[in-house]
Coordinates of C-alpha atoms in Angstrom, one line a residue:
X3 CA 59.0 81.4 97.0
X4 CA 62.2 83.4 96.2
X5 CA 64.4 81.8 93.6
X6 CA 67.5 80.3 95.2
X7 CA 69.5 78.8 92.3
X8 CA 70.7 80.8 89.3
X9 CA 72.3 79.8 86.0
X10 CA 72.3 80.3 82.3
X11 CA 69.0 80.2 80.6
X12 CA 68.4 78.6 77.2
X13 CA 66.8 75.6 75.5
X14 CA 66.6 72.4 77.5
X15 CA 67.8 69.1 76.0
X16 CA 66.1 66.0 74.6
X17 CA 67.9 62.7 75.1
X18 CA 67.5 59.1 76.0
X19 CA 70.0 57.2 78.3
X20 CA 69.7 53.6 77.2
X21 CA 70.3 50.4 79.3
X22 CA 72.0 52.0 82.3
X23 CA 71.9 50.7 85.8
X24 CA 69.6 53.3 87.3
X25 CA 70.1 54.0 91.0
X26 CA 68.0 56.4 92.9
X27 CA 67.9 55.5 96.6
X28 CA 65.1 58.0 97.3
X29 CA 62.8 56.5 94.7
X30 CA 63.8 52.9 95.6
X31 CA 65.2 52.2 92.1
X32 CA 68.2 50.0 91.3
X33 CA 67.7 48.2 88.0
X34 CA 68.6 48.3 84.3
X35 CA 66.4 50.9 82.6
X36 CA 66.1 53.5 79.9
X37 CA 65.4 57.1 80.9
X38 CA 64.0 59.7 78.4
X39 CA 64.2 63.4 78.8
X40 CA 61.9 65.7 76.8
X41 CA 62.7 69.4 77.0
X42 CA 64.7 69.0 80.1
X43 CA 62.1 67.0 82.0
X44 CA 62.1 63.2 82.7
X45 CA 59.1 61.8 80.8
X46 CA 59.6 58.1 80.6
X47 CA 61.5 55.4 82.6
X48 CA 61.3 51.7 81.7
X49 CA 62.5 49.1 79.2
X50 CA 62.8 49.7 75.5
X51 CA 61.6 53.3 75.9
X52 CA 60.7 55.0 72.6
X53 CA 63.5 57.4 71.8
X54 CA 61.1 59.9 70.4
X55 CA 63.7 60.8 67.8
X56 CA 66.1 62.1 70.5
X57 CA 69.8 61.6 70.8
X58 CA 70.5 58.3 72.4
X59 CA 73.3 58.0 75.0
X60 CA 74.5 54.4 75.5
X61 CA 74.4 53.6 79.2
X62 CA 75.3 49.9 79.1
X63 CA 77.8 49.1 81.9
X64 CA 77.3 52.6 83.5
X65 CA 75.3 53.9 86.4
X66 CA 72.7 56.6 86.0
X67 CA 71.9 58.5 89.3
X68 CA 70.5 61.7 90.5
X69 CA 73.2 64.4 90.0
X70 CA 75.1 65.8 92.9
X71 CA 74.6 68.9 95.0
X72 CA 77.5 70.6 96.7
X73 CA 76.4 73.0 99.5
X74 CA 79.9 74.3 100.3
X75 CA 82.0 75.8 97.5
X76 CA 84.3 78.8 97.3
X77 CA 84.0 80.5 94.0
X78 CA 86.4 83.4 95.0
X79 CA 84.2 85.9 93.2
X80 CA 84.4 88.8 93.7
X81 CA 88.0 89.5 94.7
X82 CA 90.1 86.5 93.6
X83 CA 89.1 85.7 90.1
X84 CA 92.6 84.5 89.4
X85 CA 91.8 81.5 91.6
X86 CA 88.2 80.8 90.5
X87 CA 85.2 82.4 88.7
X88 CA 81.6 81.5 88.5
X89 CA 82.2 80.2 85.0
X90 CA 85.3 78.1 85.9
X91 CA 83.9 76.9 89.3
X92 CA 80.5 75.7 87.8
X93 CA 82.4 74.1 84.9
X94 CA 84.4 72.2 87.4
X95 CA 81.2 71.3 89.2
X96 CA 79.6 69.9 86.0
X97 CA 82.7 67.8 85.4
X98 CA 82.3 66.4 88.9
X99 CA 78.7 65.4 88.4
X100 CA 77.1 68.3 90.2
X101 CA 73.8 69.8 89.0
X102 CA 73.8 72.5 91.7
X103 CA 76.3 74.2 94.1
X104 CA 76.1 76.8 96.9
X105 CA 78.8 79.4 97.1
X106 CA 80.2 80.7 100.4
X107 CA 80.3 84.4 101.2
X108 CA 83.9 84.9 102.3
X109 CA 84.8 87.0 99.2
X110 CA 86.2 90.5 98.8
X111 CA 83.9 92.3 99.3
X112 CA 82.0 89.9 101.6
X113 CA 78.5 88.9 100.5
X114 CA 76.8 90.9 103.3
X115 CA 74.6 93.2 101.3
X116 CA 71.8 92.9 98.7
X117 CA 74.0 94.9 96.3
X118 CA 76.9 92.4 96.3
X119 CA 74.5 89.4 96.3
X120 CA 72.6 90.9 93.3
X121 CA 75.7 91.4 91.3
X122 CA 76.6 87.7 91.9
X123 CA 73.2 86.5 90.9
X124 CA 73.4 88.6 87.7
X125 CA 76.8 87.1 86.9
X126 CA 75.5 83.6 87.5
X127 CA 72.7 84.1 85.0
X128 CA 75.3 84.9 82.4
X129 CA 78.1 82.5 83.3
X130 CA 77.0 79.5 85.4
X131 CA 77.2 76.2 83.7
X132 CA 75.2 74.6 86.5
X133 CA 72.8 76.4 88.8
X134 CA 74.5 78.1 91.7
X135 CA 73.1 79.6 94.9
X136 CA 74.8 82.1 97.2
X137 CA 75.0 82.0 100.9
X138 CA 75.2 85.4 102.6
X139 CA 77.2 86.3 105.7
X140 CA 75.7 86.0 109.1
X141 CA 77.5 89.1 110.3
X142 CA 78.6 92.2 108.5
X143 CA 82.1 91.7 107.1
X144 CA 82.1 88.3 108.7
X145 CA 83.6 90.1 111.7
X146 CA 81.3 88.6 114.3
X147 CA 80.1 92.0 115.7
X148 CA 76.8 92.9 114.0
X149 CA 74.2 90.8 112.2
X150 CA 73.9 91.4 108.4
X151 CA 70.5 92.5 107.1
X152 CA 69.3 88.9 107.0
X153 CA 65.7 89.6 106.0
X154 CA 66.8 91.8 103.1
X155 CA 69.4 89.3 102.0
X156 CA 66.8 86.5 102.0
X157 CA 64.4 88.6 100.0
X158 CA 67.2 89.3 97.5
X159 CA 67.8 85.5 97.0
X160 CA 70.3 84.3 99.6
X161 CA 70.2 80.5 99.8
X162 CA 71.3 80.5 103.5
X163 CA 73.6 82.3 105.9
X164 CA 77.2 81.4 107.0
X165 CA 80.3 83.1 108.3
X166 CA 82.2 80.2 106.9
X167 CA 85.8 80.1 107.9
X168 CA 85.0 82.3 110.9
X169 CA 83.0 81.2 113.9
X170 CA 80.3 83.4 115.4
X171 CA 82.1 83.6 118.7
X172 CA 79.5 85.7 120.7
X173 CA 76.7 83.3 121.9
X174 CA 74.2 86.1 122.0
X175 CA 74.8 87.0 118.4
X176 CA 74.6 83.3 117.4
X177 CA 71.3 83.1 119.2
X178 CA 69.9 86.1 117.3
X179 CA 71.0 84.7 114.0
X180 CA 69.1 81.5 114.8
X181 CA 66.0 83.5 115.7
X182 CA 66.1 85.0 112.2
X183 CA 65.4 81.6 110.7
X184 CA 61.8 82.2 111.8
X185 CA 61.8 85.3 109.6
X186 CA 63.9 84.2 106.6
X187 CA 63.3 80.4 106.4
X188 CA 67.0 80.1 105.4
X189 CA 69.3 77.7 107.1
X190 CA 72.1 79.0 109.3
X191 CA 75.3 77.1 108.6
X192 CA 78.1 77.3 111.1
X193 CA 81.9 76.8 111.1
X194 CA 82.6 75.7 114.6
X195 CA 85.9 76.8 116.1
X196 CA 86.8 78.2 119.4
X197 CA 89.6 80.6 118.3
X198 CA 91.4 80.8 121.7
X199 CA 91.9 77.1 121.5
X200 CA 92.8 76.8 117.8
X201 CA 95.0 79.9 117.6
X202 CA 98.4 79.1 116.0
X203 CA 97.3 75.6 115.0
X204 CA 98.7 74.3 111.7
X205 CA 97.3 70.8 112.0
X206 CA 95.5 68.4 114.3
X207 CA 96.9 68.4 117.8
X208 CA 98.3 64.9 118.4
X209 CA 101.3 62.7 118.1
X210 CA 102.0 63.7 114.5
X211 CA 102.0 67.5 115.3
X212 CA 104.3 66.8 118.3
X213 CA 106.7 64.9 116.1
X214 CA 106.7 67.5 113.3
X215 CA 106.8 70.4 115.7
X216 CA 103.7 72.1 114.3
X217 CA 101.3 74.1 116.3
X218 CA 98.3 71.9 117.3
X219 CA 94.6 72.6 116.6
X220 CA 92.8 70.4 119.1
X221 CA 89.6 68.7 118.2
X222 CA 88.0 70.2 121.3
X223 CA 88.3 73.6 119.6
X224 CA 85.6 72.4 117.2
X225 CA 83.5 70.2 119.4
X226 CA 83.1 72.8 122.1
X227 CA 81.4 75.2 119.7
X228 CA 79.3 72.4 118.2
X229 CA 78.0 71.7 121.7
X230 CA 77.3 75.3 122.2
X231 CA 75.5 75.8 118.9
X232 CA 73.4 72.6 119.5
X233 CA 72.3 74.0 122.8
X234 CA 71.3 77.3 121.2
X235 CA 69.4 75.6 118.4
X236 CA 67.6 73.4 120.9
X237 CA 66.7 76.4 123.1
X238 CA 65.4 78.5 120.1
X239 CA 63.7 75.5 118.4
X240 CA 65.4 76.5 115.1
X241 CA 67.3 74.4 112.6
X242 CA 71.1 74.5 112.2
X243 CA 73.6 73.1 109.7
X244 CA 77.1 72.2 110.8
X245 CA 79.8 72.7 108.2
X246 CA 82.7 70.3 107.6
X247 CA 82.7 68.3 110.9
X248 CA 86.1 66.6 111.6
X249 CA 86.0 65.3 115.2
X250 CA 84.4 62.3 116.9
X251 CA 83.1 64.5 119.8
X252 CA 81.4 66.8 117.3
X253 CA 79.6 63.9 115.7
X254 CA 78.4 62.8 119.1
X255 CA 77.0 66.2 119.9
X256 CA 75.0 66.2 116.6
X257 CA 73.8 62.6 117.1
X258 CA 72.5 63.4 120.6
X259 CA 70.8 66.6 119.3
X260 CA 69.1 64.7 116.5
X261 CA 67.9 62.0 119.0
X262 CA 66.4 64.8 121.1
X263 CA 64.5 66.2 118.2
X264 CA 66.8 69.1 117.3
X265 CA 66.7 69.9 113.6
X266 CA 70.4 69.6 113.1
X267 CA 72.1 68.6 109.9
X268 CA 75.8 68.1 109.3
X269 CA 78.3 67.6 106.5
X270 CA 81.7 66.0 106.0
X271 CA 84.2 66.4 103.3
X272 CA 85.9 63.8 101.1
X273 CA 89.3 64.6 102.5
X274 CA 88.2 64.2 106.1
X275 CA 86.5 60.9 105.2
X276 CA 89.6 59.5 103.5
X277 CA 92.7 61.0 105.1
X278 CA 94.1 61.3 108.6
X279 CA 96.7 63.7 110.1
X280 CA 99.4 61.2 109.1
X281 CA 99.1 62.6 105.6
X282 CA 100.9 65.7 106.9
X283 CA 104.1 63.7 107.2
X284 CA 104.4 64.5 103.5
X285 CA 104.6 68.2 104.4
X286 CA 102.5 68.8 101.3
X287 CA 100.6 72.1 101.7
X288 CA 97.7 70.5 99.7
X289 CA 96.7 68.5 102.8
X290 CA 96.5 71.7 105.0
X291 CA 92.9 72.6 105.6
X292 CA 90.6 74.0 108.3
X293 CA 89.4 72.1 110.2
X294 CA 92.5 70.0 109.9
X295 CA 92.8 66.3 109.1
X296 CA 92.4 64.4 112.4
X297 CA 93.0 61.0 113.9
X298 CA 92.0 57.6 112.6
X299 CA 89.5 57.5 115.4
X300 CA 87.9 60.7 114.2
X301 CA 87.8 59.5 110.6
X302 CA 86.1 56.3 111.7
X303 CA 83.5 58.3 113.6
X304 CA 82.8 60.4 110.5
X305 CA 82.4 57.3 108.3
X306 CA 80.0 55.7 110.8
X307 CA 78.0 58.9 111.0
X308 CA 77.8 59.0 107.2
X309 CA 76.7 55.4 107.1
X310 CA 73.9 55.8 109.7
X311 CA 72.7 59.2 108.4
X312 CA 73.8 61.4 111.4
X313 CA 75.9 63.1 108.7
X314 CA 73.5 63.5 105.8
X315 CA 75.7 65.5 103.5
X316 CA 79.0 65.3 101.7
X317 CA 80.4 68.7 100.8
X318 CA 83.7 69.3 99.1
X319 CA 84.6 72.7 100.8
X320 CA 86.2 73.4 97.4
X321 CA 88.7 76.1 98.2
X322 CA 90.9 77.1 95.3
X323 CA 94.3 78.7 95.9
X324 CA 96.9 80.1 93.5
X325 CA 99.9 77.8 92.9
X326 CA 102.3 80.3 94.4
X327 CA 100.3 80.5 97.6
X328 CA 100.6 76.7 98.3
X329 CA 104.2 76.4 97.0
X330 CA 105.6 77.5 100.3
X331 CA 106.6 75.7 103.6
X332 CA 103.6 74.0 105.2
X333 CA 103.2 76.4 108.1
X334 CA 103.1 79.4 105.7
X335 CA 100.5 78.0 103.3
X336 CA 96.8 79.0 103.4
X337 CA 94.2 76.4 104.5
X338 CA 92.1 74.8 101.8
X339 CA 91.9 72.3 98.9
X340 CA 89.9 71.8 95.8
X341 CA 87.4 69.0 95.4
X342 CA 84.6 69.4 92.9
X343 CA 86.1 67.4 90.1
X344 CA 87.4 64.5 92.3
X345 CA 84.8 64.0 95.1
X346 CA 82.9 61.1 93.6
X347 CA 86.0 59.3 92.4
X348 CA 87.9 59.7 95.7
X349 CA 85.0 58.4 97.8
X350 CA 84.1 55.6 95.3
X351 CA 87.8 54.5 95.4
X352 CA 88.4 54.7 99.2
X353 CA 85.0 53.9 100.6
X354 CA 82.8 52.0 98.1
X355 CA 85.3 49.7 96.3
X356 CA 86.7 48.8 99.7
X357 CA 83.3 47.8 101.0
X358 CA 83.2 50.5 103.7
X359 CA 79.9 52.0 102.6
X360 CA 77.4 51.0 99.8
X361 CA 77.3 52.8 96.6
X362 CA 73.7 53.8 97.2
X363 CA 74.7 55.5 100.5
X364 CA 77.4 57.5 98.7
X365 CA 75.0 58.6 96.0
X366 CA 72.3 59.7 98.4
X367 CA 74.7 61.7 100.6
X368 CA 76.1 63.5 97.5
X369 CA 72.6 64.4 96.2
X370 CA 69.4 64.3 98.1
X371 CA 71.1 64.8 101.5
X372 CA 72.7 68.1 100.7
X373 CA 69.6 69.4 98.9
X374 CA 67.4 68.7 101.9
X375 CA 69.8 70.3 104.3
X376 CA 69.1 73.6 102.6
X377 CA 65.5 73.1 101.7
X378 CA 66.2 72.6 98.0
X379 CA 64.3 70.2 95.8
X380 CA 66.3 66.9 95.8
X381 CA 67.4 65.6 92.4
X382 CA 65.4 62.5 91.6
X383 CA 64.8 60.1 88.7
X384 CA 61.0 60.2 88.4
X385 CA 58.5 61.1 85.7
X386 CA 57.8 64.8 85.7
X387 CA 61.0 65.7 87.6
X388 CA 63.5 68.1 86.1
X389 CA 66.4 66.2 84.6
X390 CA 69.3 66.4 87.0
X391 CA 71.3 63.3 86.1
X392 CA 74.9 62.0 86.3
X393 CA 76.2 59.0 84.3
X394 CA 79.0 57.3 86.0
X395 CA 81.6 54.8 84.8
X396 CA 82.5 53.0 88.1
X397 CA 85.4 51.0 86.5
X398 CA 87.2 53.9 84.8
X399 CA 90.6 54.5 86.4
X400 CA 92.3 57.9 86.0
X401 CA 95.2 59.8 87.4
X402 CA 94.2 63.1 89.2
X403 CA 95.9 66.1 87.5
X404 CA 96.5 64.4 84.1
X405 CA 94.8 66.5 81.6
X406 CA 94.3 69.4 84.0
X407 CA 91.3 70.8 85.8
X408 CA 88.4 72.9 84.7
X409 CA 88.9 74.8 88.0
X410 CA 91.4 77.7 87.7
X411 CA 93.3 76.1 90.6
X412 CA 94.9 72.8 91.1
X413 CA 95.5 72.5 94.8
X414 CA 94.1 69.0 95.1
X415 CA 94.9 66.7 97.9
X416 CA 94.8 63.8 95.3
X417 CA 97.4 65.0 92.8
X418 CA 99.1 62.1 91.1
X419 CA 96.8 59.5 92.7
X420 CA 95.0 56.9 90.5
X421 CA 91.3 56.8 91.3
X422 CA 88.3 54.7 90.0
X423 CA 85.0 56.3 88.9
X424 CA 84.6 58.8 86.2
X425 CA 81.7 61.1 85.3
X426 CA 80.7 60.5 81.7
X427 CA 77.7 62.9 81.5
X428 CA 76.1 65.5 83.7
X429 CA 72.6 66.9 83.0
X430 CA 71.8 70.0 85.2
X431 CA 68.4 71.7 85.2
X432 CA 67.5 69.9 82.0
X433 CA 70.7 70.8 80.1
X434 CA 73.7 68.7 79.2
X435 CA 76.4 70.5 81.2
X436 CA 79.3 68.0 80.8
X437 CA 80.3 65.1 78.6
X438 CA 83.5 63.0 78.5

């Protein structure tokens, strides 16, 4: 099979994590254990495991879980290296507990040719602190007019296909893209937006937009396209992945499709799971994103779908922007926020410590769920598995922004907020990628 994840090569690590609470929902583990890693591979799990002369990491009072996978990251390379690079973005991912990420193709130039993809893969092998895969564009230039050379791109190592940020408006073109799954085996991931309904929208269309006088982006602009793409995936008998859902009606379309046997997966972002459009009263451009923050009812629907598995994946949609781009009036600012370094803490703080969802559900939706959505091997804590591990301090409180970010950009929706839950160690592909 074609390799889909690329990172630095080098020696793998030997270590023992001692006396941690090991949680792996997929393996049915939740108990105090030691875990030993030999040459980047998990070789022993149990009590009083022989350290084999390795470095010992004290895990008492901490949680050891499968490391996270983020299938929706913007690395801004090529074209906007001032905002992010492969090196800085993967360093941010490691600090957030991620052992793998997938990068979106809306770069300059767009990742729509084997040449551009090949240069990114080559750079990743030199710079990536954690393995990174690259999605290629569905259409040339992401302009929605002509399919990219999908078979050639898959052969060159594309991890999937998306015109992220831009919908594939023409139904016939979307149908042909889905048909290509039978050739490439790569997931088609869609940003659902009906542009004639969303045009001019700065935020969710509702009471808050009316009060603030901002152009509204109605939830039906998303859900209408979700319904269309569900129908096309059902007709073609091909899988489909829905990016960053934000609306109750979108969730309902996906749930019905899954009940009818359609292979549809979906993701939600931390900001849509935590915030509502009322956050825009602050006029902070760091809460401006596409799709926009929606109503409390929409947020509740996303959380319920996360809990019951309709939404199997949490993705950050990490979208770095230069400070001067966000330091403008709300309506002039670009859409997008960062998220790699704060995702676990934000969701642990707002959903787990408040009793909204169990910790095990959060861990699964950050790790195995995203991996399976793209056909990647899920991280797991099992003998013989590659070491992809995250050591978490659930009780550590910290203020977002203090001490800076490893990302080149700081347009976080959490700036100044105190959150609970800190990554102490990340092991990615058998190598220690981050420690704090």
